[in-house]
Each structure stands twice: as structure tokens, then as C-alpha cells.
XYZ file of C-alpha atoms in Angstrom:
696
model
C 61.159 -56.224 55.193
C 59.353 -59.157 53.609
C 62.664 -60.685 52.604
C 63.644 -61.129 56.275
C 60.403 -62.962 57.061
C 60.924 -65.213 54.067
C 64.401 -66.182 55.192
C 63.291 -67.139 58.694
C 60.373 -69.178 57.396
C 62.540 -71.019 54.914
C 65.202 -71.864 57.464
C 62.643 -73.194 59.897
C 60.972 -75.439 57.348
C 63.990 -76.658 55.393
C 63.684 -80.156 56.767
C 60.119 -80.409 55.461
C 60.944 -79.481 51.844
C 59.943 -81.846 49.047
C 60.809 -81.790 45.358
C 57.156 -81.635 44.359
C 56.453 -78.574 46.501
C 59.591 -76.512 45.964
C 59.700 -73.915 43.174
C 62.177 -74.927 40.478
C 63.126 -71.290 39.764
C 63.531 -69.583 43.145
C 63.950 -72.681 45.323
C 61.310 -71.715 47.877
C 57.812 -72.996 48.621
C 54.971 -70.863 47.283
C 51.789 -71.328 45.307
C 52.332 -71.698 41.590
C 50.470 -68.477 40.777
C 52.379 -66.404 43.379
C 55.512 -64.370 42.733
C 58.914 -65.970 43.286
C 60.628 -65.333 46.632
C 64.228 -64.163 46.990
C 66.527 -63.352 49.907
C 68.097 -60.044 48.894
C 71.415 -59.210 50.545
C 71.442 -55.433 50.011
C 68.973 -52.601 50.164
C 67.197 -52.176 46.828
C 66.590 -48.768 45.245
C 62.973 -47.609 45.536
C 62.826 -47.163 41.755
C 63.153 -50.941 41.399
C 60.333 -51.756 43.828
C 56.854 -52.860 42.704
C 54.111 -50.538 44.040
C 51.796 -53.524 44.636
C 53.889 -56.163 46.440
C 56.548 -53.694 47.683
C 59.284 -56.163 46.639
C 61.950 -55.832 43.911
C 60.338 -56.140 40.495
C 59.936 -59.533 38.843
C 59.421 -59.484 35.061
C 58.665 -55.752 35.163
C 55.887 -54.279 33.023
C 55.581 -50.576 32.158
C 52.152 -48.943 31.938
C 51.299 -46.188 29.427
C 50.999 -43.791 32.388
C 54.635 -44.382 33.379
C 54.460 -46.829 36.311
C 56.161 -50.199 36.655
C 54.867 -53.363 38.340
C 55.639 -57.073 38.518
C 53.817 -58.917 35.762
C 52.040 -61.234 38.228
C 51.037 -58.382 40.526
C 49.674 -56.268 37.696
C 47.858 -59.105 35.892
C 46.197 -60.267 39.135
C 45.195 -56.711 40.009
C 43.685 -56.061 36.572
C 41.548 -59.180 36.846
C 39.541 -57.333 39.493
C 40.062 -53.686 38.490
C 40.464 -51.709 35.268
C 42.778 -48.900 36.379
C 46.409 -48.235 37.338
C 46.961 -48.850 41.081
C 48.866 -45.565 41.515
C 47.042 -42.884 39.496
C 43.807 -44.866 38.848
C 43.840 -44.091 35.117
C 42.004 -46.609 32.911
C 44.304 -49.513 32.100
C 44.263 -52.947 30.439
C 47.058 -55.512 30.462
C 47.514 -55.622 26.692
C 48.411 -51.890 26.787
C 51.466 -52.603 28.960
C 54.903 -53.468 27.668
C 57.972 -55.182 29.155
C 60.408 -52.767 30.769
C 63.618 -51.776 29.026
C 66.620 -54.086 28.874
C 68.525 -51.715 31.175
C 65.930 -52.078 33.963
C 65.817 -55.848 33.569
C 69.623 -56.076 33.734
C 69.713 -53.997 36.921
C 67.167 -56.319 38.513
C 69.019 -59.443 37.368
C 72.197 -58.187 39.058
C 70.632 -57.828 42.512
C 72.537 -59.911 45.075
C 70.593 -62.827 46.589
C 71.433 -65.782 48.836
C 70.642 -69.436 48.266
C 67.351 -70.120 50.092
C 68.789 -73.298 51.653
C 71.178 -71.376 53.893
C 71.422 -74.150 56.506
C 73.519 -76.237 54.098
C 74.449 -73.794 51.311
C 75.757 -70.296 52.067
C 76.349 -69.203 48.478
C 75.500 -65.666 47.314
C 75.051 -64.676 43.677
C 73.208 -62.392 41.263
C 69.481 -63.048 41.007
C 69.741 -64.276 37.428
C 72.289 -66.905 38.544
C 70.126 -68.440 41.278
C 68.240 -70.911 39.070
C 71.423 -72.385 37.462
C 72.963 -72.572 40.951
C 69.991 -74.531 42.292
C 69.920 -77.032 39.457
C 73.662 -77.576 39.112
C 75.448 -76.765 42.394
C 73.096 -76.571 45.398
C 73.455 -79.763 47.544
C 69.936 -79.423 49.004
C 68.305 -79.118 45.580
C 70.325 -82.062 44.300
C 69.304 -84.210 47.267
C 65.607 -83.341 46.853
C 65.725 -84.218 43.159
C 67.519 -87.506 43.754
C 65.055 -88.498 46.480
C 62.118 -87.753 44.174
C 63.685 -89.739 41.328
C 64.222 -92.733 43.606
C 60.579 -92.657 44.677
C 59.221 -92.281 41.157
C 61.783 -94.263 39.198
C 63.500 -97.123 41.101
C 66.789 -98.286 39.635
C 66.794 -101.396 37.466
C 68.635 -103.424 40.114
C 66.136 -102.409 42.780
C 63.258 -103.410 40.546
C 64.718 -106.878 40.060
C 64.734 -107.515 43.801
C 61.384 -106.058 44.873
C 58.091 -104.674 43.681
C 57.974 -101.198 42.147
C 57.028 -98.305 44.338
C 54.307 -95.855 43.308
C 54.280 -92.131 43.846
C 54.113 -90.796 47.365
C 51.013 -88.939 48.439
C 52.868 -85.629 48.275
C 54.026 -86.228 44.701
C 50.619 -87.501 43.621
C 49.019 -84.174 44.495
C 51.181 -82.479 41.907
C 50.667 -84.854 38.976
C 47.508 -85.273 36.959
C 46.889 -88.908 35.952
C 44.416 -90.019 33.376
C 43.486 -93.727 33.174
C 42.235 -95.278 29.979
C 41.413 -99.014 30.035
C 40.129 -100.216 26.652
C 38.163 -102.997 28.314
C 36.135 -100.631 30.501
C 36.221 -97.060 29.172
C 35.555 -96.342 25.487
C 38.089 -94.023 23.862
C 37.084 -90.521 22.916
C 35.640 -90.276 19.386
C 38.302 -90.522 16.720
C 41.051 -91.492 19.158
C 43.156 -94.605 18.768
C 45.803 -94.912 21.428
C 48.067 -97.952 21.277
C 50.137 -96.293 24.000
C 47.455 -97.019 26.589
C 47.162 -100.728 25.708
C 47.293 -103.116 28.673
C 47.820 -106.868 28.663
C 45.794 -109.226 30.841
C 46.702 -112.599 29.363
C 50.473 -112.928 29.683
C 53.326 -112.152 32.031
C 54.391 -108.927 30.323
C 54.731 -105.831 32.505
C 51.518 -103.878 32.957
C 51.293 -100.194 32.188
C 48.400 -98.231 33.545
C 47.642 -94.699 32.525
C 49.966 -91.994 31.362
C 51.234 -89.628 34.012
C 50.578 -86.032 32.952
C 51.342 -82.776 34.700
C 50.020 -79.250 34.173
C 52.713 -76.602 34.515
C 52.883 -72.835 33.999
C 55.688 -71.459 31.807
C 56.351 -67.749 31.393
C 58.122 -66.507 28.273
C 59.265 -62.896 28.192
C 59.457 -61.157 24.815
C 62.147 -58.484 24.900
C 60.934 -57.108 21.563
C 57.290 -57.196 20.385
C 58.137 -59.001 17.127
C 60.495 -61.562 18.698
C 59.598 -65.201 18.023
C 58.952 -67.503 20.965
C 60.514 -70.319 18.965
C 57.556 -72.727 18.936
C 55.963 -74.512 15.990
C 52.299 -75.211 16.720
C 49.710 -77.584 15.225
C 46.043 -78.276 15.989
C 43.013 -76.162 16.824
C 39.267 -76.738 17.033
C 38.995 -76.426 13.237
C 41.350 -79.417 12.773
C 41.054 -83.111 13.691
C 43.644 -82.607 16.464
C 41.357 -80.317 18.460
C 43.944 -79.126 20.987
C 46.841 -76.764 20.344
C 49.980 -78.929 20.429
C 53.676 -78.009 20.253
C 55.232 -79.752 17.269
C 58.775 -78.399 17.595
C 60.903 -76.138 19.798
C 63.253 -74.103 17.587
C 66.761 -73.926 18.989
C 68.447 -70.630 19.990
C 65.068 -69.055 20.805
C 63.221 -67.931 23.929
C 61.460 -71.268 24.357
C 64.652 -73.263 23.824
C 66.565 -71.125 26.333
C 63.797 -71.588 28.909
C 64.045 -75.355 28.451
C 60.715 -76.389 30.009
C 58.582 -76.765 26.875
C 58.935 -79.811 24.646
C 57.337 -81.263 21.508
C 54.008 -82.895 22.349
C 53.025 -80.439 25.090
C 49.385 -79.317 24.882
C 48.872 -75.584 25.415
C 45.719 -75.142 27.495
C 45.766 -71.404 28.285
C 47.666 -68.250 27.382
C 47.428 -65.413 29.915
C 44.250 -67.019 31.308
C 42.694 -67.196 27.813
C 41.601 -70.765 27.107
C 42.741 -72.325 23.812
C 40.488 -75.350 24.244
C 37.912 -74.269 21.682
C 39.586 -71.742 19.382
C 40.584 -72.233 15.727
C 44.227 -72.528 14.756
C 44.619 -68.993 13.390
C 43.076 -67.442 16.511
C 45.415 -69.429 18.783
C 48.403 -68.203 16.780
C 47.212 -64.590 17.174
C 46.972 -65.018 20.958
C 50.453 -66.565 21.142
C 51.893 -63.645 19.161
C 50.752 -60.979 21.625
C 53.668 -58.552 22.216
C 53.976 -59.052 25.968
C 55.008 -61.507 28.627
C 53.113 -64.760 28.026
C 52.030 -67.146 30.777
C 51.393 -70.542 29.184
C 49.536 -73.308 30.990
C 50.589 -76.572 29.335
C 49.876 -80.248 29.903
C 52.987 -82.411 29.657
C 52.986 -86.177 29.294
C 55.525 -87.701 31.699
C 55.374 -91.343 30.555
C 53.764 -94.450 31.997
C 52.919 -95.045 35.640
C 53.363 -98.684 36.669
C 50.718 -100.689 38.522
C 51.153 -103.993 40.303
C 49.325 -107.159 39.345
C 46.741 -108.423 41.793
C 47.744 -112.084 41.949
C 50.778 -113.305 43.867
C 51.987 -115.256 40.843
C 52.156 -112.156 38.693
C 53.464 -109.924 41.461
C 56.886 -111.526 41.192
C 57.361 -110.146 37.693
C 59.101 -106.834 37.214
C 56.691 -103.903 36.759
C 57.308 -101.389 34.033
C 58.650 -98.335 35.829
C 58.174 -94.929 34.214
C 61.792 -94.373 33.267
C 62.700 -91.439 31.032
C 65.083 -93.652 29.045
C 64.966 -97.422 28.432
C 67.234 -99.752 30.373
C 70.551 -100.436 28.649
C 70.446 -104.115 29.587
C 66.914 -104.823 28.353
C 65.922 -106.180 24.976
C 63.885 -103.125 24.151
C 66.858 -100.876 23.658
C 68.598 -103.147 21.203
C 65.570 -102.971 18.913
C 64.924 -99.254 19.126
C 65.313 -97.450 15.879
C 67.398 -95.488 15.049
C 69.849 -96.534 17.772
C 70.693 -98.133 21.091
C 70.428 -96.305 24.425
C 73.420 -96.752 26.747
C 74.274 -95.624 30.266
C 77.902 -94.662 30.916
C 79.368 -93.516 34.246
C 82.658 -91.627 34.395
C 84.449 -91.226 37.753
C 86.622 -88.130 38.195
C 89.585 -88.238 40.587
C 88.985 -84.536 41.336
C 85.850 -82.432 40.995
C 87.657 -80.117 38.543
C 89.105 -82.899 36.360
C 88.009 -82.455 32.695
C 86.347 -85.358 30.919
C 87.961 -84.704 27.551
C 84.727 -84.535 25.555
C 83.892 -82.077 22.764
C 80.151 -81.444 22.372
C 78.343 -79.898 19.384
C 74.903 -79.279 17.921
C 73.718 -80.455 14.515
C 71.786 -78.286 12.089
C 69.327 -81.036 11.132
C 68.527 -82.369 14.612
C 68.010 -80.885 18.060
C 70.057 -81.958 21.060
C 73.710 -82.434 22.019
C 76.168 -84.737 20.226
C 79.699 -85.923 20.957
C 82.045 -84.475 18.323
C 85.312 -85.914 19.600
C 87.054 -87.531 22.581
C 90.420 -85.978 23.434
C 93.284 -88.432 23.361
C 94.373 -89.307 26.884
C 91.222 -87.821 28.416
C 89.038 -89.561 30.966
C 86.286 -90.405 28.446
C 88.768 -91.751 25.881
C 90.446 -93.965 28.511
C 87.070 -95.312 29.657
C 86.259 -96.237 26.050
C 82.476 -96.545 26.353
C 81.453 -93.229 24.770
C 81.813 -92.794 21.008
C 81.871 -89.994 18.477
C 78.393 -89.096 17.176
C 76.633 -90.398 20.307
C 73.584 -88.261 21.126
C 73.542 -87.161 24.779
C 70.044 -87.756 26.175
C 70.792 -86.921 29.811
C 73.620 -86.085 32.217
C 73.130 -86.730 35.936
C 69.375 -86.960 35.406
C 69.087 -83.660 33.493
C 67.097 -84.114 30.274
C 69.187 -82.898 27.311
C 67.158 -84.254 24.392
C 66.535 -80.628 23.400
C 69.463 -79.119 25.316
C 72.580 -77.251 24.211
C 76.327 -77.976 24.516
C 76.563 -75.001 26.889
C 73.969 -76.414 29.292
C 75.600 -79.858 29.115
C 79.012 -78.373 29.939
C 77.513 -76.481 32.862
C 76.030 -79.692 34.308
C 79.364 -81.503 33.926
C 81.286 -78.683 35.588
C 78.802 -78.561 38.472
C 78.917 -82.326 39.091
C 80.926 -83.930 41.846
C 83.069 -87.018 41.226
C 80.469 -89.147 39.399
C 79.090 -88.119 35.979
C 76.279 -90.321 34.627
C 75.606 -90.177 30.875
C 72.615 -91.569 29.003
C 73.412 -91.584 25.273
C 71.821 -92.912 22.104
C 74.175 -94.586 19.645
C 72.963 -94.573 16.007
C 72.015 -98.017 14.704
C 74.495 -97.753 11.842
C 77.374 -97.145 14.279
C 76.301 -100.075 16.483
C 76.123 -102.341 13.434
C 79.503 -101.116 12.225
C 81.129 -102.053 15.540
C 79.921 -105.646 15.163
C 80.704 -105.727 11.448
C 84.286 -104.556 11.918
C 84.983 -107.430 14.289
C 83.268 -110.085 12.121
C 83.832 -109.014 8.544
C 87.010 -106.992 8.634
C 87.519 -103.419 7.443
C 84.976 -103.679 4.603
C 82.071 -104.518 6.916
C 81.450 -100.867 7.842
C 80.662 -99.643 4.337
C 78.545 -102.676 3.503
C 76.245 -102.226 6.506
C 75.681 -98.477 6.548
C 71.993 -97.699 6.979
C 70.379 -96.135 3.891
C 69.274 -92.517 3.963
C 65.518 -91.968 4.443
C 63.730 -91.654 1.120
C 60.832 -89.346 0.258
C 58.383 -90.176 -2.505
C 55.332 -88.653 -4.115
C 52.026 -89.793 -2.644
C 50.882 -92.901 -4.519
C 47.489 -93.096 -6.203
C 46.346 -95.686 -3.623
C 47.033 -93.127 -0.883
C 45.011 -90.305 -2.475
C 42.437 -88.709 -0.178
C 40.353 -85.579 0.207
C 41.521 -82.745 2.487
C 40.210 -82.733 6.070
C 36.691 -81.434 6.529
C 36.627 -77.650 6.441
C 39.661 -77.214 4.150
C 39.914 -76.981 0.381
C 41.993 -75.501 -2.425
C 41.422 -73.521 -5.589
C 43.600 -73.338 -8.676
C 44.125 -69.951 -10.342
C 45.918 -68.811 -13.492
C 47.292 -65.324 -14.129
C 48.257 -64.329 -17.694
C 49.900 -60.974 -18.293
C 52.007 -59.097 -20.762
C 55.092 -57.349 -19.462
C 58.340 -55.750 -20.438
C 61.082 -58.395 -20.734
C 63.164 -56.772 -17.978
C 60.245 -56.147 -15.634
C 60.271 -58.379 -12.544
C 57.261 -60.370 -11.383
C 57.927 -58.968 -7.909
C 57.731 -62.198 -5.890
C 60.068 -64.113 -3.591
C 59.759 -67.862 -3.115
C 60.778 -70.616 -0.711
C 60.345 -74.375 -0.402
C 61.410 -76.863 -3.034
C 61.715 -80.631 -2.915
C 65.201 -80.420 -1.384
C 64.106 -78.533 1.741
C 63.691 -80.170 5.137
C 59.947 -80.947 4.858
C 59.945 -81.495 1.080
C 57.587 -78.560 0.646
C 56.338 -77.448 -2.758
C 57.570 -74.074 -4.011
C 55.461 -71.287 -2.479
C 55.373 -67.486 -2.501
C 56.781 -65.734 0.571
C 56.112 -62.133 -0.511
C 54.535 -60.100 -3.306
C 56.462 -56.850 -3.689
C 54.467 -53.632 -4.285
C 56.697 -52.711 -7.236
C 56.037 -55.851 -9.301
C 53.415 -56.500 -11.967
C 51.769 -59.319 -9.968
C 51.012 -56.942 -7.106
C 49.042 -54.683 -9.450
C 47.036 -57.680 -10.692
C 46.119 -58.649 -7.111
C 45.295 -62.323 -7.824
C 48.510 -63.825 -6.449
C 48.820 -63.865 -2.658
C 51.497 -64.627 -0.117
C 51.450 -68.365 0.665
C 50.212 -69.475 -2.785
C 51.820 -72.690 -4.059
C 53.365 -72.447 -7.529
C 52.307 -75.092 -10.064
C 53.815 -73.887 -13.328
C 55.019 -70.893 -15.308
C 54.475 -70.861 -19.089
C 53.738 -74.588 -18.929
C 56.967 -75.454 -17.092
C 56.078 -77.737 -14.140
C 57.451 -76.388 -10.834
C 56.001 -78.979 -8.447
C 58.920 -81.440 -8.630
C 61.801 -78.931 -8.573
C 64.343 -78.048 -5.923
C 64.599 -74.446 -4.755
C 67.499 -73.537 -7.059
C 65.840 -75.236 -10.034
C 62.622 -73.298 -9.393
C 64.497 -69.977 -9.155
C 66.275 -70.714 -12.445
C 63.003 -71.643 -14.192
C 61.264 -68.491 -12.972
C 64.107 -66.250 -14.138
C 64.165 -67.883 -17.576
C 60.411 -67.621 -18.157
C 60.087 -64.121 -16.674
C 62.437 -62.847 -19.362
C 59.654 -63.413 -21.899
C 57.026 -60.782 -22.697
C 54.081 -63.135 -22.038
C 53.816 -64.957 -18.691
C 51.178 -67.458 -17.559
C 51.453 -68.404 -13.891
C 49.393 -71.225 -12.289
C 49.038 -71.381 -8.508
C 46.998 -73.170 -5.832
C 45.382 -71.196 -3.035
C 44.194 -73.088 0.061
C 41.559 -71.819 2.436
C 39.123 -72.795 5.168
C 35.479 -73.274 4.292
C 34.524 -71.254 7.389
C 34.577 -67.583 6.251
C 35.340 -66.290 9.741
C 38.290 -68.611 10.255
C 39.565 -67.981 6.731
C 39.414 -64.222 7.373
C 41.392 -64.712 10.606
C 44.093 -66.646 8.740
C 44.181 -64.079 5.927
C 44.484 -61.285 8.464
C 47.337 -63.154 10.147
C 49.142 -63.467 6.791
C 48.696 -59.740 6.176
C 50.105 -58.919 9.600
C 53.074 -61.184 8.925
C 53.688 -59.416 5.630
C 53.440 -55.969 7.246
C 55.639 -56.891 10.212
C 58.266 -58.797 8.248
C 59.788 -56.659 5.483
C 63.171 -58.122 6.409
C 65.644 -59.856 4.168
C 65.009 -63.241 5.826
C 61.554 -63.575 4.258
C 62.735 -66.948 2.968
C 62.245 -68.275 6.521
C 58.523 -67.438 6.451
C 56.086 -70.328 6.051
C 52.284 -70.328 5.850
C 50.195 -71.399 8.821
C 50.079 -75.172 9.339
C 46.386 -75.250 8.420
C 47.179 -73.806 4.962
C 49.013 -76.997 4.008
C 46.055 -79.200 4.982
C 43.971 -78.033 2.027
C 46.517 -79.038 -0.622
C 45.399 -81.882 -2.925
C 47.085 -85.255 -2.511
C 49.303 -85.026 -5.636
C 51.156 -82.163 -3.883
C 52.058 -84.371 -0.879
C 55.411 -86.076 -0.373
C 55.653 -89.062 1.971
C 58.339 -90.872 3.921
C 58.423 -94.332 5.486
C 59.281 -94.502 9.193
C 60.041 -97.941 10.646
C 59.465 -98.418 14.388
C 60.653 -101.477 16.313
C 59.723 -102.721 19.782
C 59.389 -105.796 21.974
C 56.064 -107.515 22.596
C 55.556 -105.948 26.014
C 55.865 -102.382 24.724
C 53.416 -100.019 23.113
C 54.253 -98.000 20.014
C 53.864 -94.779 21.982
C 51.641 -92.505 19.893
C 47.967 -91.601 19.803
C 45.961 -90.931 16.665
C 42.890 -88.870 15.842
C 40.865 -89.100 12.648
C 39.029 -91.736 10.672
C 35.335 -91.785 10.025
C 33.104 -89.717 12.317
C 29.416 -89.061 11.758
C 29.768 -85.351 12.448
C 32.797 -84.789 10.168
C 32.673 -87.655 7.679
C 35.960 -89.228 6.608
C 38.998 -87.498 8.145
C 42.699 -88.311 7.655
C 44.540 -89.862 10.599
C 46.854 -87.470 12.459
C 49.351 -88.105 15.262
C 48.180 -86.214 18.340
C 50.508 -87.399 21.138
C 53.937 -89.018 21.311
C 54.530 -90.618 24.712
C 57.905 -90.164 26.475
C 59.930 -93.342 26.946
C 58.447 -95.270 23.995
C 59.767 -96.416 20.577
C 58.010 -93.553 18.744
C 59.590 -91.060 21.125
C 63.129 -92.434 20.941
C 63.010 -92.768 17.164
C 62.502 -89.009 16.988
C 61.159 -88.734 13.435
C 57.414 -88.756 14.092
C 55.919 -85.380 14.993
C 52.608 -84.256 16.382
C 50.457 -83.233 13.436
C 51.939 -85.789 11.027
C 49.348 -87.489 8.810
C 49.495 -91.302 8.628
C 48.611 -92.363 5.086
C 49.576 -96.061 5.253
C 50.571 -98.809 7.712
C 52.898 -101.507 6.340
C 51.984 -100.335 2.839
C 48.214 -100.660 3.387
C 46.447 -97.349 2.864
C 44.507 -95.802 5.752
C 42.309 -93.831 3.349
C 38.689 -94.796 3.992
C 39.442 -96.610 7.254
C 37.591 -96.063 10.499
C 38.877 -96.508 14.041
C 37.756 -100.120 14.393
C 39.803 -101.046 11.306
C 43.046 -99.322 12.261
C 43.138 -100.462 15.902
C 43.659 -104.195 15.155
C 46.058 -103.363 12.317
C 48.378 -101.606 14.771
C 47.951 -104.218 17.509
C 48.868 -107.049 15.148
C 52.305 -105.539 14.542
C 54.219 -107.164 17.400
C 57.810 -106.081 16.806
C 57.963 -103.854 13.749
C 55.711 -101.437 11.901
C 56.238 -99.171 8.892
C 54.304 -95.906 8.974
C 53.982 -93.836 5.804
C 53.532 -90.208 6.846
C 53.173 -86.711 5.435
C 54.713 -84.028 7.649
C 53.907 -80.322 7.340
C 55.805 -77.713 9.413
C 53.793 -76.232 12.277
C 52.965 -72.533 12.498
C 55.841 -70.504 13.937
C 55.133 -68.218 16.922
């Protein structure tokens, strides 16, 4: 069988494995577009075999004619043909559906062996192989550690010698893009302080960002299941590309763990998203099948050495995923300080005595408590409320307590933590020693404040978007309901205005037909609704609806391109038809719908970033004046890993920057905003408006 050949080949070439070439899911070497390889330990029933590759099914897909194939096998076959491989009936991929949960469970339970049998003889169910590789396999751990040493030398090593670049093997698998402001002009509308290089001092030099294109497959068990991604951008917006704004926890994307905010989605099932409007991209991402996403991920900065011998003695800026705990940069990062803590277990099974939790308002893993007498409590370096950024090199910025516990349990004697301690807690530690017990309360950081957009920040919507105000007056029976449900309110997470989530077919507004799902409520019978919380808005609507005469004012936003507006309207109708559930309160309009709202409907927040002189702020911006589009607002397009903007965590892709240090950006062009940002050496205050991305 093919599995026997695979095992022999793997054993013979184990010494030549490299982290860049090995598959992170099956542990073997194969082309990225090929199916994963497994070493099955038992004979597999013929009913679970793909008719194309003659191997046990991987991500099985059922055809309308009753046959089952691997997703990769079937999709590759249908690129060349238009019929079922067995009965040759006409067939297209979108007609196929994922196999039943029963079939998938049977396949997941197939017994396989670790592919690195020379050093690891473990056997397990197929679904357990990937966790085994990442947490327990000694070969996989060694390959990862070797790659990290090549790419990211330790701080002590960097002090004693020059930084090492990527090896030739690793370089083949990373896409690098160099932007030098002195030689290459930026793309139109792009300001990128993250790419800034210094030629006139002894500060470390950063060259280009290191980016990598990866393929991520997400498998929808049910056609209407959310992937758990919030998306911004599109060719009809200043951002251009489709960018992930947020990964929603406890969803398919969060469980997969490979996607992160800031990733650019290039293709979906070989359909390019490079030049499609926002609504069309959302429709493609909502296809009820297995999705193969090609995404570009920023990996951080790649260091380059100075040419002169005098400068070569200085320490280059290595592309570390987290800042060094001994450097000045970390002490200035807002909102906290990054620390590295190593705990040494006397036995591999010894518990650390740490309770981990998630928080509803922020992604990631946090320390809830340290058990008295436990290893962590005795060490004394970890604290309650510390955010766990990484354990043993595993990125947990968007992880779960379960995954963190699994990494800890799979570790040997040494457990390395990278944590972020909130600035308020760090200040309190110093205050308690200097000022006594009252120092803590006096130095607590204030809560972030939101405020209505000031008149000096007023601007027009981006080109291609606008809004229209409508008023509906009707007479009704006092007990007759309007037939609408609402969400939003100035107390919600994004400080959204109150908007309509559904128009019920039994209400009087449905018969009128003017009010639509997604409309923003302005007033009812003259009562202003724009400044109210959700509960206040519900109370006001109930009170005014009890009257026999009702006048309702709303704002409807739309695109000025009829085709794109029709696509968005069609998407809203599909959402309404597919979502008659009780959780309609969770529905939000597409991200582009918010862009057309007039400035008085916007709420802002101030975000303060801090850095040292040799750092960049870590975000790129699109917008400003362009001849083809006129004056556009400035939007954040990229947030670079390992920078102040990234560690602060409050800026999101798609946020609009309305002011810098209190000076409005309205009416600015690129050449005006570039020096404004460069002049801010250590601290900058960004005033931003943040709309939630479209959920897919």
C-alpha cells in the first residue's frame, strides 16, 4: 500500500528534515497543495477509501450522486474535468457537501504512527497526531527549536556576535518585501512608519517585513456555521485588500489557531479576492463547504547588518515575536510590560499551580490565581492578571486555557513563559513599596474614554459611500407592535448607534416597507435615540410605540455603485432569511455599511502608544488625498507583529484615524501625515473610530 512506501521514505530521510519543509499537520514532507500523509497501523475499510488517491479519506466530500472523495483530490480533479470520477455524471465542486459527522469521526479514529519512528514510536488516533507533534514529539520539538535559533538568536547571543539571517532553506519558504523610503516610493495612499530605516545614528536597522503565504483549510460542519472571522477591506474601500480584523473565540477559526488579525486573504478556493468588492468577498467566504484560504501573514522585521565595521559592532534588531524583557522598549510599552519567566519542574508531571482563564472583553489567556505552595507561587515572578503571550515558544496571544494547559503538560522540566503585565499593576508594585498601602488606588490607570466626534474632526464618508435620512409616519393601534428588533447602543463594545436587526413580517413597519434591516435609528416621536444605551433605547421605543401616532427617523447607508449596493442588499436579505433565530441581537451590518454614516454618528477613542527612538510605531495607513478618489479618510491597513501598536492591542485593521496628538487628519495628504508621525519620538496619541468587521 502507499502507506508502506511513505513510511520507508520518511525513515530514510529523517536526518534531512527541516522545520521549513515539514508539514505542520501530518509531520511529513510534501508539497503544500498535496494531501497529508499518514502511516496507518490497521487495514482501513474500503468504504472509507477515496476513489481517486486510494487512501483513507481526508476532509471527505459527498457528491450529489452518492460518492465520497478527499476534498483536495476532488477539487484538483474538477479543475480539469466537469464530471464525477466514478459515474461520470456532470458535477461542480459547489454542489458537493462535507460528509456526515459520523463518517468524519470514524476517519479521525483511525490508528496512525508518529512519522518520526526512528526517535518516536508513539501510536494514536489520526485526530491526535497534530497535537502530539506540536506538544510531545521530540523530533518536532528539536526541528522547531533549531529553526527558532536560526531565525531568532537569543538576546545573550546577540550581545556577543552579529545576528544571523535566515538559512537558504528557510528563505525559500518566506516571502520578503523590501521598502526603503529613500529609494522606492510607497504605493499610492500608503504611509508606513513600520518600514522606516535610520541611516544617521547607531540605532538598530530594520529592513523589510518578513511575510509568508500559507494555506489554511476551514471545514464547515453545517452550511450556516460561522467561520469566526471579522473581515474589513475590499476593492470598493480605501484598504483594497480583504483583511482579517478579528478572530472570534470558540469558533472554527479560533480552534484552528493559524489565522490572526492582520492577515490578508488572497484567495478562497482558488478564487482571487484581490479585486472584488467587500460584499462579494463576504459571499465567497460564506460558501457552505470546506474553504481553502490562501493568506499572507506578516511575521515581523528581518534584521540586516550595517556595512561599516564601526556600526557592525552594534546589536542588530532581531525579529523576535516578543520584546526583550531587559530592554528599554518593554518598559515603555502600553498597556504593560513584557516579562520572561522560566519555571523548573523537579519531575515532568509536577503541576505548576497556575489557574488560567479567558476574559470576555479580550482574547487570549490570563492568570486567574497562583495556588499557595505551588511552584509558580514559590518562584514569585508570575502575578495574577498577567496575560500569557507564549509558553515554550507557542504563540498564545489568541489561544485558550485548554491549549496552554496542554503545552504545559507536554513540556519537560523547563517551562518558559512570556507574559504581559498591565501597566497599572506594574505601577502599583512600585507605588506600594514607595507610598505605602494607599499608593495602589492613587495610581490606577483611568478607563479608556469614548467621546462624540468633535466638529474639527468632521469629514465626508469615503468615496463611493453615502447615507440617506428617511422618516416614516404611521397611525396604529396602541397595542400594535412596530415589529422590529434592535441592537447597538452607546454602552456596547464598539459604541455603535442603535440599529435595526430584523423587521418582523407581522409588524406595521413591514407592511410600510420603508424601514430595512441595518437602518440606524435617529429618533421616535422627536425623542433622540443616538446618545442612548441599549436599555434606554428599548425603554424609549416601548413608551413611544404605545401611542397611536408614531414618527420614526432612520439613516440608511449605501454604496454609490448600484451593482455593489445590490450585492450588499442581497447579502442582508440572505442573512435575514437564514437567521430567524433568537440570537438576532448578535447580527451586525456589513463593515462597509458603517462607512457611509455621517460624522456626527461617530464615536472616537484616544489610544496612546509609547516607544523608544529606535522603534517604529508598527502600523501602515492608507488614505489621504488621491487624484483618482479625492480626499479619503486614513485607515489602518496593517499592524506589524513585535511592535508597540501590536503589543498595545487596541488598534485594529480597518480603524479610521481622525486625529494625531489632537490635530485633525481631515484634509491632510500623505506628505503632511508622514512627518507628523515621524516627529513623535516616544509617544503618540491616535484618535480613532472603530467599526466591527463583517462576520463570516
